[in-house]
Short mmCIF file of C-alpha atoms in Angstrom, two decimals:
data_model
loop_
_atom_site.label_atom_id
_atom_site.label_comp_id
_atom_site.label_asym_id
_atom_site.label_seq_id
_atom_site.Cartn_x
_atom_site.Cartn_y
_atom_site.Cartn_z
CA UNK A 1 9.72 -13.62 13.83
CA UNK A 2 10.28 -10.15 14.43
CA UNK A 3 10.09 -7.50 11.25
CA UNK A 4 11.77 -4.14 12.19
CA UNK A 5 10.58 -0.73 10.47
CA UNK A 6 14.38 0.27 10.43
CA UNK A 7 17.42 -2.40 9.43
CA UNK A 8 19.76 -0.09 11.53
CA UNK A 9 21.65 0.34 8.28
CA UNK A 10 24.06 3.36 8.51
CA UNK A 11 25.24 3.81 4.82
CA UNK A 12 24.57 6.82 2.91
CA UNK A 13 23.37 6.89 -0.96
CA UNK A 14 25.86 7.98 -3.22
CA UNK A 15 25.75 11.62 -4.75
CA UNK A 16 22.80 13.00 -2.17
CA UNK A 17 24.24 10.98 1.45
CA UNK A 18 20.32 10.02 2.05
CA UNK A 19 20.34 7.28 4.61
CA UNK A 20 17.26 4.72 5.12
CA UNK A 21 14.68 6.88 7.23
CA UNK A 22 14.08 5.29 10.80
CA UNK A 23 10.94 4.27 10.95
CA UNK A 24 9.62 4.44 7.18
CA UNK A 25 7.93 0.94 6.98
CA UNK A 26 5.12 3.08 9.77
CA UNK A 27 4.06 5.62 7.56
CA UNK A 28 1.00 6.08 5.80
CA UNK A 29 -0.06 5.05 2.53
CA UNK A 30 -0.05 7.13 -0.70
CA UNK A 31 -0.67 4.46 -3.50
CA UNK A 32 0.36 1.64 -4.88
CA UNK A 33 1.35 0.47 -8.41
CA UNK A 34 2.04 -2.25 -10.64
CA UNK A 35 4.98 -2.25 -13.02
CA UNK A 36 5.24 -4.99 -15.75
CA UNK A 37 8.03 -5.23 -17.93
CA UNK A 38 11.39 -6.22 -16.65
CA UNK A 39 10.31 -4.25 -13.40
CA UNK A 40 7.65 -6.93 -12.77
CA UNK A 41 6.70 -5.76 -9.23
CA UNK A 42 4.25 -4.55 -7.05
CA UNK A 43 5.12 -1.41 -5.22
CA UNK A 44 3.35 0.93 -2.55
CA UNK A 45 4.76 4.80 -2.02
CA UNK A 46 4.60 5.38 1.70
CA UNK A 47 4.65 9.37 2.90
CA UNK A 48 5.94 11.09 6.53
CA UNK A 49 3.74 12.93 8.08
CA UNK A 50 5.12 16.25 6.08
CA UNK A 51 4.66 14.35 2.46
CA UNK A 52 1.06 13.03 3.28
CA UNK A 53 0.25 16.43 4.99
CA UNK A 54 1.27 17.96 1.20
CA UNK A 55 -0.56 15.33 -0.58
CA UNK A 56 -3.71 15.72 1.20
CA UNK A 57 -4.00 19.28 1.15
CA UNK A 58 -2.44 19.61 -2.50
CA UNK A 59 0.02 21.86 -1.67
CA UNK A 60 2.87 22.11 -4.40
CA UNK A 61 5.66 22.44 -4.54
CA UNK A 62 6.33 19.66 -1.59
CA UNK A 63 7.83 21.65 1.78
CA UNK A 64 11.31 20.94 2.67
CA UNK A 65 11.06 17.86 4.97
CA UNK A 66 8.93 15.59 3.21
CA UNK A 67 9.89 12.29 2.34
CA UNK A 68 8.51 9.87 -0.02
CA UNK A 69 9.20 5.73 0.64
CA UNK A 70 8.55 3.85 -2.92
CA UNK A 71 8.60 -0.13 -1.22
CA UNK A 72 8.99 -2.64 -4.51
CA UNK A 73 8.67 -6.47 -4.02
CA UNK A 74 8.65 -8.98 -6.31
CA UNK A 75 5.39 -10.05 -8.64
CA UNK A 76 4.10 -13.47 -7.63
CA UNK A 77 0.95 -15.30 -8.27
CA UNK A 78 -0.91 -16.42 -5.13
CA UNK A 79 -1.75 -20.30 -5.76
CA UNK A 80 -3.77 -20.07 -2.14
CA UNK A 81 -6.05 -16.87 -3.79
CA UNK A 82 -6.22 -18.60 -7.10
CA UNK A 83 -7.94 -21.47 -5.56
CA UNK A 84 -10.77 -19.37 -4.02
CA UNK A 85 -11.07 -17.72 -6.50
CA UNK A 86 -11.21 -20.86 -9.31
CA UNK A 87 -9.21 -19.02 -12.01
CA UNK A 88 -5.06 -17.77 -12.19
CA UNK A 89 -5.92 -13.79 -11.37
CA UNK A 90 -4.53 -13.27 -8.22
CA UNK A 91 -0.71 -11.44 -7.19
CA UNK A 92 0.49 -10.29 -4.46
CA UNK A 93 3.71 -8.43 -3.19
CA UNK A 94 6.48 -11.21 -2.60
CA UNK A 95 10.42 -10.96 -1.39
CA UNK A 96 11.06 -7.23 -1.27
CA UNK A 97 13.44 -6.27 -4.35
CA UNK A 98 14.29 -2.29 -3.34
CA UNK A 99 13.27 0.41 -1.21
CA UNK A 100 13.36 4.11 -2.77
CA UNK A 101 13.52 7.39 -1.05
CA UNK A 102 12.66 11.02 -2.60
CA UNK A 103 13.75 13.44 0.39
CA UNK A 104 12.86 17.49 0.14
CA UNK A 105 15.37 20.03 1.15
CA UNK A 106 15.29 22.43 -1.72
CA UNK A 107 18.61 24.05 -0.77
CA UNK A 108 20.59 21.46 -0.03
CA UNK A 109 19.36 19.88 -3.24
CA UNK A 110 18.58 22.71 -5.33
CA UNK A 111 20.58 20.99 -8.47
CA UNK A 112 18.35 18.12 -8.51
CA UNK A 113 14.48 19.72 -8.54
CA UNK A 114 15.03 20.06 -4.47
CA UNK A 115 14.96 16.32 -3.93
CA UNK A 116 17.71 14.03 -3.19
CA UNK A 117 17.18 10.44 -3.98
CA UNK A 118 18.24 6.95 -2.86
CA UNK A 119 17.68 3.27 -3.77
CA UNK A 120 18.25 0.81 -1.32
CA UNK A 121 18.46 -3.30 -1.39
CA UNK A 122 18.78 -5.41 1.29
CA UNK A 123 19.44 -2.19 3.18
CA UNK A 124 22.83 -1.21 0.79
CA UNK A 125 22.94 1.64 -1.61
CA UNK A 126 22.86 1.27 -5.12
CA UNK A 127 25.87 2.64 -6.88
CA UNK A 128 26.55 6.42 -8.42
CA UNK A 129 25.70 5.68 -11.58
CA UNK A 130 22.36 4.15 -10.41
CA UNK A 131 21.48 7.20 -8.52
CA UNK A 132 22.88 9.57 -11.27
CA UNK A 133 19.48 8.10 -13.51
CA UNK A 134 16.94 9.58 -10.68
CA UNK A 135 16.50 13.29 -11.88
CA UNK A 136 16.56 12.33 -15.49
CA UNK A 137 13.91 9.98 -15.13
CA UNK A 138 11.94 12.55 -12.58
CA UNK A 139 12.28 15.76 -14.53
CA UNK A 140 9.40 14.90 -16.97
CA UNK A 141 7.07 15.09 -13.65
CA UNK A 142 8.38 18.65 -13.34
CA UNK A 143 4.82 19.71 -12.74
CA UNK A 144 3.70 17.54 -10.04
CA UNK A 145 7.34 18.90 -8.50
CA UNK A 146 9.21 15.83 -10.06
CA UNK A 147 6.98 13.02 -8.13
CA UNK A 148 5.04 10.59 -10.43
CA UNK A 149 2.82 9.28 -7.58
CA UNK A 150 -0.61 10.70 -6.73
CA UNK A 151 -2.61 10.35 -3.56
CA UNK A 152 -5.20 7.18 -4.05
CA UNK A 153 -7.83 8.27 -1.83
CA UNK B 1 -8.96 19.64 -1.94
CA UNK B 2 -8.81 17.76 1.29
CA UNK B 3 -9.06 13.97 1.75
CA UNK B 4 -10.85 12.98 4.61
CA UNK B 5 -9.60 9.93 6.84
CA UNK B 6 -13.40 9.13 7.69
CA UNK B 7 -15.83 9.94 5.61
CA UNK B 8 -18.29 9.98 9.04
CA UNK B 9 -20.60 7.96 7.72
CA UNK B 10 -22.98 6.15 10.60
CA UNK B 11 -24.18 3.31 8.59
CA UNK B 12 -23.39 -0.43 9.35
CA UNK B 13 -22.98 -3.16 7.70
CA UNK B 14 -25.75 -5.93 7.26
CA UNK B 15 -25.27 -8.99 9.62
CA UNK B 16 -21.97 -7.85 11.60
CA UNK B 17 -23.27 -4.27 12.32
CA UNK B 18 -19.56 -3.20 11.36
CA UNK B 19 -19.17 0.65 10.73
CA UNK B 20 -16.12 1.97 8.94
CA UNK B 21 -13.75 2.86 11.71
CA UNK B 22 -12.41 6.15 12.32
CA UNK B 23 -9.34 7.27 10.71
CA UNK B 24 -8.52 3.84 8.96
CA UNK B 25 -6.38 5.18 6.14
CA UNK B 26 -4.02 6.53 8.22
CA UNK B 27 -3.33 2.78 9.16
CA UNK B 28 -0.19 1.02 8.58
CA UNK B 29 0.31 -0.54 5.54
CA UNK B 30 0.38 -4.75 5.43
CA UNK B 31 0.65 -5.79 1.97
CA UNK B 32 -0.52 -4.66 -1.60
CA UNK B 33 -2.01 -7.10 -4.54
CA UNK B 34 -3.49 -7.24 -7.97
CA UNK B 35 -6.29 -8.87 -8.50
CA UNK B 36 -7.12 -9.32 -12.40
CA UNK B 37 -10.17 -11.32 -14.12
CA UNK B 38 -14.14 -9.32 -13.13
CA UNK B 39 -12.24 -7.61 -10.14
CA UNK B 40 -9.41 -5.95 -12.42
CA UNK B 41 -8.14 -3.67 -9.19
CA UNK B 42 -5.23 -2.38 -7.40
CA UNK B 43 -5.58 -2.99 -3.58
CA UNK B 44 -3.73 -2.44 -0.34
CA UNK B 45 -4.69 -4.07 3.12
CA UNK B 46 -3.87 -1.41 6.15
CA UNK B 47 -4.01 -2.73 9.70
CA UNK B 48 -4.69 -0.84 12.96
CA UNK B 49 -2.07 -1.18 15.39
CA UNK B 50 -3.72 -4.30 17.31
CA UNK B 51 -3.54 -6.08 14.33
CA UNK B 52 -0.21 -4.92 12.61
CA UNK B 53 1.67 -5.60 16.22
CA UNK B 54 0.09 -9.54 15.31
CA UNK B 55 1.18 -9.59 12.16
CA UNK B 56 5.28 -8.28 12.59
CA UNK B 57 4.99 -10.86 15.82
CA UNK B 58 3.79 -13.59 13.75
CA UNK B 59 0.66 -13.58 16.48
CA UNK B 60 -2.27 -16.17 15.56
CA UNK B 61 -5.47 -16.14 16.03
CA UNK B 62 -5.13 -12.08 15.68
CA UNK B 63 -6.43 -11.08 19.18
CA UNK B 64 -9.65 -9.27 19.81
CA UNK B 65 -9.53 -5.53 18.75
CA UNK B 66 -7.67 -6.24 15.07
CA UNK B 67 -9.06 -4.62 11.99
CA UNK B 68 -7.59 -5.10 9.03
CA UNK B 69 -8.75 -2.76 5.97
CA UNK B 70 -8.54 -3.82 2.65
CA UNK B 71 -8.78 -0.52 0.34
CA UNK B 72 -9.92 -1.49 -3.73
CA UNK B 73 -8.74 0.59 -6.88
CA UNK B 74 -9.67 0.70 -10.02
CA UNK B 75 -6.92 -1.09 -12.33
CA UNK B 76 -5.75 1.74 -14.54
CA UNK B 77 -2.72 2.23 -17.11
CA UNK B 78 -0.95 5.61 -16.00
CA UNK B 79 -0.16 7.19 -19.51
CA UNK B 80 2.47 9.23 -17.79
CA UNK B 81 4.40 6.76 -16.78
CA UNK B 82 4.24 4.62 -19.64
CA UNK B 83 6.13 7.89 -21.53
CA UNK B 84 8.82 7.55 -18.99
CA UNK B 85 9.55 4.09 -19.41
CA UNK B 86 9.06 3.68 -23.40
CA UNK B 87 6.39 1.52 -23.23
CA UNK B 88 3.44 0.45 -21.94
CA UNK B 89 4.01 -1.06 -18.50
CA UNK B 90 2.41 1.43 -15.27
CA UNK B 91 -0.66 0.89 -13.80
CA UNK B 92 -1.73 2.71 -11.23
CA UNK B 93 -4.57 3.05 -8.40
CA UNK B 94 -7.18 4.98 -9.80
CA UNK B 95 -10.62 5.86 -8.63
CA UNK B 96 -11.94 3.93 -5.14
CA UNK B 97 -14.07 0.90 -6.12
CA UNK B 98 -14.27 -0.35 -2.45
CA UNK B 99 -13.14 -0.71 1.16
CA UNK B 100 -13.41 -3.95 3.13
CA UNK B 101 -13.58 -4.56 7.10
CA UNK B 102 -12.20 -7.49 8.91
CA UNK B 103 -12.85 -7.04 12.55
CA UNK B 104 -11.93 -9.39 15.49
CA UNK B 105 -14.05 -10.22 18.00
CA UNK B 106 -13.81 -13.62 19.07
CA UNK B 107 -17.11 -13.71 21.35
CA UNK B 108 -19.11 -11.51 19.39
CA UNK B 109 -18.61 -13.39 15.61
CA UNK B 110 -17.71 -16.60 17.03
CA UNK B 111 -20.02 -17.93 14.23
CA UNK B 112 -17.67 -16.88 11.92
CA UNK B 113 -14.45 -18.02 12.92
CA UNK B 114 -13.96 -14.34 15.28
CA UNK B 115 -14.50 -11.90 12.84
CA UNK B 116 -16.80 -9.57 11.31
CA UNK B 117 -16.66 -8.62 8.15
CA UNK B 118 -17.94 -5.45 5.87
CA UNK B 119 -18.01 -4.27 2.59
CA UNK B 120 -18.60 -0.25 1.64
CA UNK B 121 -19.03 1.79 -1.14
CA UNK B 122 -18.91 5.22 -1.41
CA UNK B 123 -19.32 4.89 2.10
CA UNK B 124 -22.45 2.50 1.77
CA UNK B 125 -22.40 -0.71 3.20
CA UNK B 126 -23.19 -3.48 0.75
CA UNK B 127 -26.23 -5.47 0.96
CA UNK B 128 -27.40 -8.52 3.48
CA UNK B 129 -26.30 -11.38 -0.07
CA UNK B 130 -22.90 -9.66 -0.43
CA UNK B 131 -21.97 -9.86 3.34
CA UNK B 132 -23.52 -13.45 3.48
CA UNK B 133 -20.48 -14.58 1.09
CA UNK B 134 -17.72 -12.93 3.17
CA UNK B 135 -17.24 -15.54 5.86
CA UNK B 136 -17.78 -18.87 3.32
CA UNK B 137 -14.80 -16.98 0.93
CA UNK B 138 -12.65 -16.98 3.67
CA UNK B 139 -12.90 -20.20 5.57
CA UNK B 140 -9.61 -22.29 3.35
CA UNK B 141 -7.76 -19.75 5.15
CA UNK B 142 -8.61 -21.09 8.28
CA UNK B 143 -4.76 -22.11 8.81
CA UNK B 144 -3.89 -18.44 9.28
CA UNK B 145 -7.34 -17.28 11.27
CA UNK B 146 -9.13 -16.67 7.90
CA UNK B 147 -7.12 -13.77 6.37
CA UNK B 148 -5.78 -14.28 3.24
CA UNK B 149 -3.35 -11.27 3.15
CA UNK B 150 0.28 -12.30 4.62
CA UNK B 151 2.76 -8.79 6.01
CA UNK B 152 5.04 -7.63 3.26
CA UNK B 153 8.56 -6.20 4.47
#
């Protein structure tokens, strides 16, 4: 069984036309994250070679070009960790629930902190009014220039 | 501030005589977990390209030249998310606890089912009794050559 870094998936996110990146699934690894709560995943943010480049070096605001993947499966307890482990403490990343991209050009997306944003599942777009909630929910991060995750070295 | 791929640190690792290999967190990412209980971390497994070609090609026994990292956080709540989402859900990676080496080399460790393993921190290696337990913790996962961590898409 064959994974491929890019479904091949031509169609554009609502309101900023950002299609899956080829190739994102390759890059390299910012963090990862846990959300509980009705999020209930794990998640890893994934940087090009323009995002990690910024990241590394601190350099604010992000230059035009960079892209940052957020990868979100599902929660689930690993029964085959628990065992070696002899107690219930173990989860890993299960069925992928969305991908999330956060892409710099701060002209064409001056309106929106310089980022455009897209959620994918199963390689489809999420609809307008899903990808009208981005900003809002990034503009508290204002001075990290509106991204929430940092570099885990 | 810069973040180093290698810390270029010379020192091996008791019993496998495993350094930590060059530019490993550039690596491709495999999977992420969360291991709770006296570990309480935040961890991603990277693999080099020998090893991440096996794993997307469903490849077993991983053939000679795999590594697979396995990169430790600290467990922490991220305060700033929490505001974002209303309560509190977000934890994040936080400071490095530790960064774990599973190299194949199926003459050289064929004591211990092809590998070699190594634990550092701070770019230390761990003592002779904590690389002693490496091979014994891994051994139920003999079905899937003794790695524990399956590829997330």
């Amino acid at each position: 069984m064959a994974f491929a870094t890019n479904r091949g998936d031509d169609q554009a996110a609502p309101i900023f036309g950002v299609k899956i990146p080829p190739g994102y699934r390759d890059w390299k690894l910012i963090s990862v994250a846990h959300e509980e709560g009705n999020l209930n995943d794990l998640r890893a943010q994934l940087g090009n070679d323009i995002a990690i480049k910024a990241y590394r070096e601190g350099t604010l605001p992000f230059p035009d070009g960079a892209i940052i993947a957020a990868i979100h499966w599902q929660y689930v307890p690993s029964e085959e960790n628990n065992k070696v482990f002899g107690r219930a403490q173990s989860f890993v990343a299960g069925p992928p629930k969305n991908v999330q991209f956060m892409v710099k050009d701060s002209k064409k997306y001056a309106a929106t902190g310089g980022w455009g944003f897209a959620d994918f599942t199963n390689g489809k777009p999420g609809d307008e009014a899903t990808h009208q909630k981005c900003f809002p929910c990034h503009e508290p991060a204002k001075a990290h220039d509106f991204v929430y995750t940092h570099y885990a070295p």
